[in-house]
XYZ file of N, CA and C in Angstrom:
180
model
N -6.194 12.244 -6.045
C -5.460 11.001 -5.992
C -4.514 10.957 -7.191
N -3.271 10.646 -6.928
C -2.293 10.550 -8.006
C -2.394 9.183 -8.674
N -1.732 9.050 -9.812
C -1.711 7.768 -10.517
C -1.083 6.696 -9.626
N 0.011 7.035 -8.948
C 0.666 6.066 -8.063
C -0.263 5.620 -6.936
N -0.998 6.550 -6.360
C -1.941 6.210 -5.294
C -3.058 5.307 -5.818
N -3.527 5.588 -7.020
C -4.582 4.767 -7.611
C -4.083 3.348 -7.865
N -2.857 3.223 -8.361
C -2.280 1.901 -8.602
C -2.166 1.130 -7.290
N -1.651 1.777 -6.255
C -1.507 1.112 -4.949
C -2.868 0.698 -4.395
N -3.865 1.543 -4.561
C -5.200 1.235 -4.070
C -5.770 0.004 -4.773
N -5.629 -0.048 -6.082
C -6.144 -1.195 -6.828
C -5.372 -2.466 -6.500
N -4.051 -2.355 -6.341
C -3.251 -3.525 -5.980
C -3.666 -4.052 -4.606
N -3.971 -3.150 -3.690
C -4.434 -3.563 -2.362
C -5.786 -4.263 -2.461
N -6.651 -3.774 -3.323
C -7.966 -4.394 -3.506
C -7.820 -5.817 -4.051
N -6.914 -5.996 -5.002
C -6.676 -7.330 -5.560
C -6.148 -8.267 -4.476
N -5.162 -7.811 -3.715
C -4.576 -8.645 -2.660
C -5.629 -9.023 -1.616
N -6.444 -8.071 -1.206
C -7.488 -8.325 -0.214
C -8.505 -9.331 -0.751
N -8.911 -9.127 -1.989
C -9.895 -10.029 -2.587
C -9.378 -11.449 -2.705
N -8.139 -11.601 -3.144
C -7.563 -12.938 -3.290
C -7.419 -13.627 -1.938
N -7.068 -12.857 -0.914
C -6.848 -13.433 0.419
C -8.163 -13.825 1.092
N -9.157 -12.975 0.999
C -10.382 -13.159 1.769
C -11.562 -13.769 1.012
N -11.523 -13.745 -0.292
C -12.653 -14.237 -1.079
C -12.153 -15.110 -2.224
N -12.048 -16.424 -1.993
C -11.624 -17.315 -3.081
C -12.536 -17.134 -4.296
N -11.946 -17.035 -5.440
C -12.720 -16.830 -6.656
C -13.063 -15.378 -6.933
N -12.522 -14.456 -6.120
C -12.772 -13.023 -6.319
C -12.301 -12.624 -7.717
N -13.157 -11.987 -8.514
C -12.782 -11.641 -9.891
C -11.799 -10.466 -9.935
N -10.542 -10.775 -10.096
C -9.517 -9.728 -10.078
C -9.029 -9.343 -11.467
N -9.473 -10.067 -12.501
C -8.952 -9.806 -13.845
C -9.221 -8.367 -14.296
N -10.425 -7.892 -14.102
C -10.764 -6.525 -14.521
C -9.947 -5.487 -13.759
N -9.721 -5.734 -12.471
C -8.925 -4.803 -11.675
C -7.482 -4.807 -12.171
N -6.966 -5.998 -12.514
C -5.602 -6.093 -13.049
C -5.477 -5.291 -14.347
N -6.493 -5.347 -15.186
C -6.481 -4.565 -16.426
C -6.438 -3.071 -16.118
N -7.160 -2.650 -15.099
C -7.136 -1.249 -14.681
C -5.759 -0.834 -14.199
N -5.096 -1.716 -13.451
C -3.744 -1.432 -12.965
C -2.793 -1.266 -14.144
N -2.874 -2.171 -15.113
C -2.002 -2.085 -16.288
C -2.270 -0.799 -17.079
N -3.535 -0.407 -17.178
C -3.876 0.832 -17.885
C -3.293 2.044 -17.168
N -3.381 2.068 -15.843
C -2.816 3.191 -15.085
C -1.300 3.245 -15.221
N -0.655 2.090 -15.240
C 0.800 2.056 -15.423
C 1.172 2.592 -16.805
N 0.367 2.271 -17.820
C 0.616 2.782 -19.167
C 0.440 4.298 -19.211
N -0.570 4.808 -18.523
C -0.789 6.256 -18.448
C 0.412 6.932 -17.792
N 0.898 6.344 -16.709
C 2.046 6.910 -16.005
C 3.268 6.968 -16.925
N 3.537 5.887 -17.642
C 4.675 5.856 -18.560
C 4.509 6.884 -19.678
N 3.298 7.024 -20.187
C 3.050 7.997 -21.251
C 3.288 9.417 -20.752
N 2.835 9.710 -19.549
C 3.028 11.051 -18.989
C 4.511 11.343 -18.797
N 5.263 10.342 -18.320
C 6.705 10.537 -18.148
C 7.381 10.748 -19.494
N 6.912 10.050 -20.515
C 7.453 10.240 -21.854
C 7.172 11.638 -22.379
N 5.975 12.131 -22.124
C 5.626 13.497 -22.538
C 6.522 14.501 -21.826
N 6.745 14.296 -20.533
C 7.602 15.212 -19.778
C 9.033 15.179 -20.288
N 9.500 14.013 -20.741
C 10.843 13.921 -21.314
C 10.946 14.736 -22.598
N 9.931 14.629 -23.446
C 9.966 15.294 -24.747
C 9.685 16.788 -24.653
N 8.740 17.144 -23.808
C 8.344 18.538 -23.731
C 7.883 18.858 -22.310
N 8.804 19.244 -21.441
C 8.474 19.482 -20.030
C 7.344 20.484 -19.810
N 7.159 21.418 -20.708
C 6.109 22.424 -20.519
C 4.726 21.912 -20.929
N 4.638 20.684 -21.450
C 3.354 20.155 -21.912
C 2.393 19.870 -20.767
N 2.935 19.533 -19.610
C 2.096 19.238 -18.446
C 2.478 20.193 -17.325
N 1.965 21.417 -17.372
C 2.339 22.416 -16.370
C 2.052 21.939 -14.951
N 2.955 22.267 -14.063
C 2.765 21.936 -12.661
C 3.178 20.529 -12.279
N 3.653 19.749 -13.235
C 4.063 18.386 -12.921
C 5.570 18.267 -13.023
N 6.139 17.607 -12.067
C 7.579 17.353 -12.082
C 7.806 15.899 -12.439
N 8.906 15.646 -13.099
C 9.243 14.272 -13.441
C 9.599 13.516 -12.173
N 9.047 12.311 -12.037
C 9.296 11.497 -10.840
C 10.636 10.821 -10.923
């Protein structure tokens, strides 16, 4: 699973929980989404500075 897929999966879980279960605790999931977005940005920054640092990955 890629970082983008994980973010989409968690966002879908939050949307489903809010729609179907009033009071569904989404705060922790939101924190996970923000952490994954930070990881994605960091990886893109690494690829900008040193493309060979993450072999096999292309910049999105």
